[in-house]
Amino acid sequence: METQQKKTIFSGIQPSGTLTIGNYIGALRNWKLLEDEYHCIYCVVDEHALTVRQDPAKLRRRCAEVMALFMAVGLSPEKSVLFCQSHVPAHAELSWILNCYTYIGELQRMTQFKDKAAKHENNINAGLLTYPVLMAADILLYQADLVPIGADQKQHLELSRNLAIRFNNLYSDTFVVPDGYFPKVGARVMSLQEPSRKMSKSDPEDTYIAILDEPDVIARKFRRAVTDSEACVRFDPENKPGVSNLMSIYGAMTGETMEQIEAHFAGQGYGAFKSAVADACIAVLEPVQSEHKRLMADKAYLEQVMREGAERAAAIANRTLRKVHKKVGLAPYTL
Ligand code: TYM
């Protein structure tokens, strides 16, 4: 009963690579912060991952790994609904219907489509184009009020909102129009090697810190991170993108503001600053890593969480899907 009065949160992460501190700072950490106040539904979006070629065995393993990470950062399968997208067929079904209300031009304008199409020239499949429609289906099925995401997903969320509004205008109120929820610091964590690009799990290893990286790997990657020749810890994303990115990471991990960080490291070189950033990350990630290891050893528990999560998710999703079927005029079924 209580959950029905709370606003609903939905968000998802692709199991398309090892998750990075970008995923952690931009999304996962906020998911945890929202857990008590909202009715939260969090999803491993494995169907989204199929838009680029995946090794089936690795993909299967990563789904379990990401589910374990949800819980390792502190999400509770009792409080939140934790599940895998492919276990709830309503996502693909609503996605088909919404496809019929989405213009190709809208999809071709998506930055992520353009980036991915350039990166995977030999596999510009239809799923890569219609990917944001599946994301809209994810969100709209659960009548989500808020969607905690990083800045890179803003454009996709905008499409979800437009589709909800378009559908509601055509058929009367059906979907809640969702709002984005972005972190104050770290909405866009940048690559350690090319700080003009976002940190991404599909880029080369030395450009990102994985949530599961060992402490010595974390320290080494930060030591090699690109900075500048000024040797001054100052927040200036335009002229000092590398240092500013490290400051944002440090701020996200410690709670210090940019001014506090500047004061803290005044007169110190980049070497000392980088090792402090590494230490701050290691301190936050170590407990997550050990809990993750423990959970990965308990396959039966992970499977149970996924199964129960999918049942709870399907009950909500099917309600919306039935409503949509009725509104658009699909043949009624009486089973
Ligand atoms: P994905 O899997 O690429 O990333 C998962 C979440 O992590 C955030 N994120 C970042 N935040 C800050 N800095 C970064 N460098 C960074 N990299 C990733 C993303 O913004 C995202 O919040 N399409 C989505 C997955 C998705 C989804 C949804 C999200 C599918 N359906 C419904 C919300 C609601 C994606 O590819 O995220």
XYZ file of C-alpha atoms and ligand atoms in Angstrom:
372
model
C 0.000 0.000 0.000
C 2.725 2.373 1.082
C 4.642 2.051 -2.209
C 1.611 3.227 -4.166
C 1.781 6.663 -2.562
C 5.442 7.052 -3.340
C 6.561 8.410 -6.685
C 8.066 5.872 -9.042
C 11.664 5.755 -10.224
C 12.872 3.691 -13.150
C 16.397 3.339 -14.494
C 18.559 0.824 -16.299
C 22.138 -0.076 -17.139
C 23.391 -2.063 -20.097
C 25.509 -5.141 -19.354
C 27.645 -4.316 -22.374
C 30.997 -4.101 -20.596
C 32.461 -3.843 -17.137
C 30.736 -0.954 -15.343
C 32.803 2.185 -14.767
C 32.921 4.895 -12.131
C 30.962 6.933 -14.714
C 28.068 4.500 -14.259
C 28.601 4.604 -10.509
C 28.747 8.379 -10.090
C 26.272 9.209 -12.864
C 23.655 6.615 -11.968
C 24.113 3.816 -9.423
C 24.993 6.020 -6.486
C 21.877 8.108 -6.989
C 19.782 4.983 -7.339
C 20.757 4.049 -3.824
C 20.098 7.547 -2.468
C 16.559 7.488 -3.876
C 15.703 4.018 -2.650
C 13.991 4.994 0.611
C 11.989 7.906 -0.676
C 10.635 6.403 -3.899
C 9.205 3.217 -5.315
C 12.292 2.188 -7.296
C 12.526 -0.170 -10.256
C 16.013 -0.896 -11.568
C 16.770 -2.990 -14.603
C 19.691 -4.744 -16.292
C 18.815 -3.808 -19.866
C 20.261 -6.809 -21.654
C 18.132 -6.381 -24.796
C 19.661 -2.943 -25.325
C 23.102 -4.561 -25.291
C 22.243 -6.587 -28.408
C 22.448 -3.478 -30.584
C 26.184 -4.148 -30.833
C 27.613 -7.662 -31.222
C 28.092 -9.431 -27.896
C 29.759 -12.686 -27.030
C 26.759 -14.694 -25.693
C 28.655 -16.300 -22.796
C 30.120 -12.954 -21.715
C 26.776 -11.197 -21.994
C 25.118 -13.858 -19.862
C 27.820 -13.517 -17.234
C 27.663 -9.743 -17.244
C 23.911 -9.753 -16.608
C 24.562 -11.609 -13.365
C 27.555 -9.382 -12.633
C 25.526 -6.182 -13.039
C 22.677 -7.562 -10.927
C 25.225 -8.380 -8.215
C 26.607 -4.841 -8.514
C 23.146 -3.370 -7.961
C 23.095 -5.115 -4.608
C 26.783 -4.523 -3.876
C 26.216 -0.736 -4.005
C 23.506 -1.278 -1.423
C 20.267 -1.661 -3.365
C 17.862 -3.956 -1.597
C 15.751 -6.471 -3.558
C 13.093 -6.112 -0.874
C 12.792 -2.340 -1.156
C 13.383 -2.017 -4.907
C 12.357 -4.111 -7.874
C 15.592 -5.439 -9.399
C 15.256 -7.392 -12.634
C 16.505 -8.218 -16.098
C 14.786 -6.605 -19.096
C 14.540 -9.774 -21.216
C 12.632 -11.531 -18.419
C 9.684 -9.174 -18.932
C 8.453 -9.462 -22.537
C 6.225 -6.378 -22.166
C 9.313 -4.203 -22.850
C 9.780 -5.517 -26.378
C 6.031 -5.488 -26.989
C 5.469 -1.884 -25.968
C 8.604 -0.952 -27.875
C 7.029 -2.289 -31.082
C 3.875 -0.282 -30.528
C 5.795 2.911 -29.717
C 7.921 2.398 -32.844
C 4.750 3.043 -34.811
C 4.473 6.466 -33.170
C 8.128 7.479 -33.608
C 9.514 9.287 -36.647
C 12.691 8.034 -38.248
C 13.989 11.606 -38.366
C 13.739 11.843 -34.567
C 15.829 8.720 -34.186
C 18.427 9.700 -36.774
C 19.077 12.908 -34.858
C 20.121 11.046 -31.687
C 23.767 11.739 -30.847
C 24.323 8.236 -29.528
C 22.993 6.728 -32.761
C 25.367 8.872 -34.804
C 28.329 7.978 -32.550
C 27.578 4.269 -32.506
C 26.846 4.130 -36.228
C 30.270 5.716 -36.864
C 31.940 3.264 -34.477
C 30.195 0.129 -35.802
C 30.167 0.935 -39.514
C 29.650 -2.694 -40.485
C 26.689 -3.229 -38.207
C 24.335 -0.253 -38.421
C 21.340 -2.414 -37.577
C 17.744 -1.293 -37.094
C 18.038 -1.887 -33.330
C 20.771 0.733 -33.085
C 18.324 3.236 -34.548
C 15.266 2.221 -32.537
C 17.191 1.739 -29.274
C 15.712 4.909 -27.666
C 12.193 3.605 -28.339
C 12.959 0.500 -26.285
C 14.282 2.818 -23.577
C 11.031 4.806 -23.717
C 9.083 1.549 -23.370
C 11.189 0.638 -20.305
C 10.321 3.900 -18.613
C 6.701 4.333 -19.676
C 5.655 0.772 -18.783
C 6.250 1.574 -15.116
C 4.639 5.036 -15.197
C 7.929 6.404 -13.859
C 7.915 9.953 -12.488
C 11.697 10.261 -12.293
C 14.588 8.680 -14.194
C 18.033 8.972 -12.549
C 20.599 9.043 -15.357
C 23.840 10.684 -16.455
C 23.866 13.632 -18.857
C 24.522 11.402 -21.893
C 20.994 9.957 -21.636
C 19.231 13.339 -21.594
C 18.350 13.248 -25.283
C 16.889 9.744 -24.991
C 14.796 10.807 -22.018
C 13.515 13.763 -24.015
C 12.302 11.323 -26.680
C 10.534 9.247 -24.007
C 8.765 12.377 -22.814
C 7.768 13.328 -26.353
C 6.406 9.857 -27.054
C 4.399 9.877 -23.812
C 2.934 13.289 -24.636
C 2.212 12.292 -28.244
C 0.449 9.107 -27.165
C -1.522 10.853 -24.407
C -2.680 13.514 -26.865
C -3.868 10.886 -29.315
C -5.543 8.499 -26.880
C -6.128 10.437 -23.622
C -3.922 10.127 -20.539
C -2.096 6.814 -20.595
C 1.509 7.454 -19.593
C 3.123 9.533 -16.869
C 5.516 12.001 -18.523
C 8.868 11.294 -16.803
C 11.464 13.796 -15.604
C 15.225 13.244 -15.565
C 17.186 13.243 -12.319
C 20.832 14.194 -12.773
C 23.683 14.212 -10.245
C 24.940 17.653 -9.187
C 28.562 16.550 -9.580
C 29.630 13.908 -12.072
C 26.685 13.915 -14.489
C 29.320 13.449 -17.174
C 32.495 11.725 -16.016
C 35.074 12.065 -18.785
C 37.688 9.713 -20.238
C 41.029 9.723 -18.390
C 42.929 9.844 -21.684
C 40.686 12.065 -23.803
C 38.850 14.314 -21.348
C 36.717 15.778 -24.135
C 34.912 12.400 -24.426
C 32.716 10.758 -21.814
C 34.164 7.831 -19.895
C 32.712 4.736 -21.531
C 32.839 1.021 -20.802
C 33.231 0.305 -24.507
C 36.464 2.346 -24.857
C 40.043 1.075 -24.253
C 40.877 0.003 -20.690
C 43.189 2.838 -19.707
C 40.482 5.460 -20.383
C 38.166 4.344 -17.585
C 38.183 3.114 -13.997
C 36.053 0.009 -13.668
C 34.066 -0.365 -10.448
C 35.756 -3.742 -10.078
C 39.339 -2.589 -10.829
C 41.950 -3.671 -8.275
C 43.428 -0.845 -6.150
C 46.833 -0.958 -7.897
C 45.123 -0.753 -11.307
C 43.095 2.245 -10.133
C 46.232 3.981 -8.863
C 48.091 3.278 -12.121
C 45.264 4.517 -14.355
C 44.962 7.783 -12.404
C 48.750 8.250 -12.446
C 48.619 8.078 -16.242
C 45.550 10.296 -16.599
C 45.985 13.249 -18.935
C 46.362 16.654 -17.200
C 48.132 19.841 -18.374
C 51.363 21.715 -17.773
C 50.078 24.338 -15.321
C 50.607 22.170 -12.225
C 47.734 23.827 -10.407
C 44.580 22.083 -9.153
C 41.965 24.513 -10.424
C 38.445 23.830 -11.736
C 38.256 25.078 -15.315
C 36.607 22.454 -17.555
C 37.216 24.452 -20.714
C 40.946 25.075 -20.357
C 41.842 22.284 -17.943
C 39.496 19.410 -18.872
C 41.716 16.636 -17.502
C 42.305 18.176 -14.065
C 38.690 19.364 -13.815
C 37.481 15.839 -14.541
C 39.722 14.434 -11.792
C 38.390 17.111 -9.446
C 34.797 16.128 -10.255
C 35.604 12.491 -9.561
C 37.292 13.411 -6.294
C 34.361 15.671 -5.362
C 31.842 12.947 -6.147
C 33.754 10.437 -4.041
C 34.463 12.684 -1.031
C 31.645 15.237 -1.060
C 34.128 18.149 -1.222
C 33.126 21.116 -3.386
C 35.398 22.367 -6.181
C 36.453 25.344 -3.990
C 37.314 23.031 -1.109
C 39.344 20.815 -3.432
C 41.246 23.815 -4.813
C 42.064 24.934 -1.260
C 42.903 21.385 -0.164
C 45.485 20.884 -2.931
C 46.811 24.460 -3.204
C 50.555 24.410 -3.806
C 50.634 20.638 -4.368
C 51.617 19.028 -7.660
C 49.521 16.739 -9.783
C 51.295 13.641 -8.446
C 49.951 14.144 -4.926
C 46.522 15.128 -6.234
C 46.257 12.066 -8.479
C 47.157 9.697 -5.683
C 44.538 11.362 -3.455
C 41.929 10.856 -6.207
C 42.959 7.204 -6.458
C 42.780 6.738 -2.677
C 39.316 8.323 -2.541
C 38.056 5.997 -5.288
C 39.605 2.927 -3.730
C 38.049 3.745 -0.359
C 34.581 3.995 -1.913
C 34.942 0.990 -4.216
C 36.604 -1.540 -1.914
C 33.485 -2.391 0.121
C 31.459 -2.581 -3.112
C 34.011 -4.985 -4.575
C 34.080 -7.323 -1.622
C 30.282 -7.442 -1.431
C 30.183 -8.087 -5.171
C 32.571 -10.999 -4.826
C 30.425 -12.492 -2.098
C 27.237 -12.156 -4.148
C 28.793 -13.603 -7.314
C 29.609 -16.753 -5.376
C 25.912 -17.232 -4.581
C 24.363 -17.955 -7.982
C 21.168 -19.412 -6.512
C 20.471 -16.195 -4.607
C 21.144 -14.029 -7.686
C 18.762 -16.149 -9.742
C 16.116 -15.911 -7.070
C 16.410 -12.110 -6.921
C 16.088 -11.897 -10.711
C 13.111 -14.253 -10.800
C 11.207 -12.472 -8.039
C 12.115 -9.059 -9.472
C 10.813 -10.082 -12.902
C 7.522 -11.274 -11.426
C 6.974 -7.989 -9.603
C 8.025 -5.961 -12.650
C 5.807 -7.945 -15.026
C 2.745 -7.353 -12.862
C 3.174 -3.580 -13.233
C 4.297 -3.645 -16.869
C 1.446 -5.865 -18.035
C -1.092 -3.529 -16.523
C 0.213 -0.664 -18.648
C 0.542 -2.843 -21.726
C -3.080 -3.984 -21.482
C -4.170 -0.369 -21.219
C -2.152 0.486 -24.318
C -3.561 -2.467 -26.296
C -7.052 -1.284 -25.518
C -6.374 2.344 -26.392
C -4.826 1.627 -29.786
C -7.515 -0.913 -30.684
C -5.688 -4.252 -30.679
C -8.026 -7.236 -30.638
C -9.297 -7.877 -27.120
C -8.301 -11.189 -25.587
C -10.280 -13.118 -23.065
C -8.164 -15.892 -21.663
P 24.467 2.988 -19.972
O 24.379 1.540 -19.718
O 25.383 3.471 -21.034
O 24.837 3.733 -18.645
C 24.135 3.507 -17.444
C 24.002 4.796 -16.651
O 25.285 5.343 -16.378
C 25.335 6.694 -16.839
N 26.690 6.954 -17.343
C 27.412 8.006 -16.988
N 27.186 9.016 -16.134
C 28.162 9.933 -15.984
N 29.343 9.873 -16.654
C 29.612 8.878 -17.524
N 30.778 8.820 -18.149
C 28.618 7.889 -17.722
N 28.562 6.757 -18.487
C 27.368 6.216 -18.245
C 24.310 6.772 -17.951
O 23.886 8.099 -18.167
C 23.229 5.882 -17.432
O 22.394 6.588 -16.538
N 20.265 3.748 -22.559
C 20.829 3.609 -21.238
C 20.271 2.436 -20.480
C 18.787 2.426 -20.386
C 17.999 3.226 -19.505
C 16.663 2.829 -19.744
C 18.300 4.228 -18.595
C 17.944 1.618 -21.073
N 16.687 1.852 -20.693
C 15.600 3.421 -19.070
C 17.240 4.804 -17.913
C 15.925 4.414 -18.154
C 22.322 3.387 -21.367
O 22.818 2.980 -22.379
O 23.005 3.583 -20.211
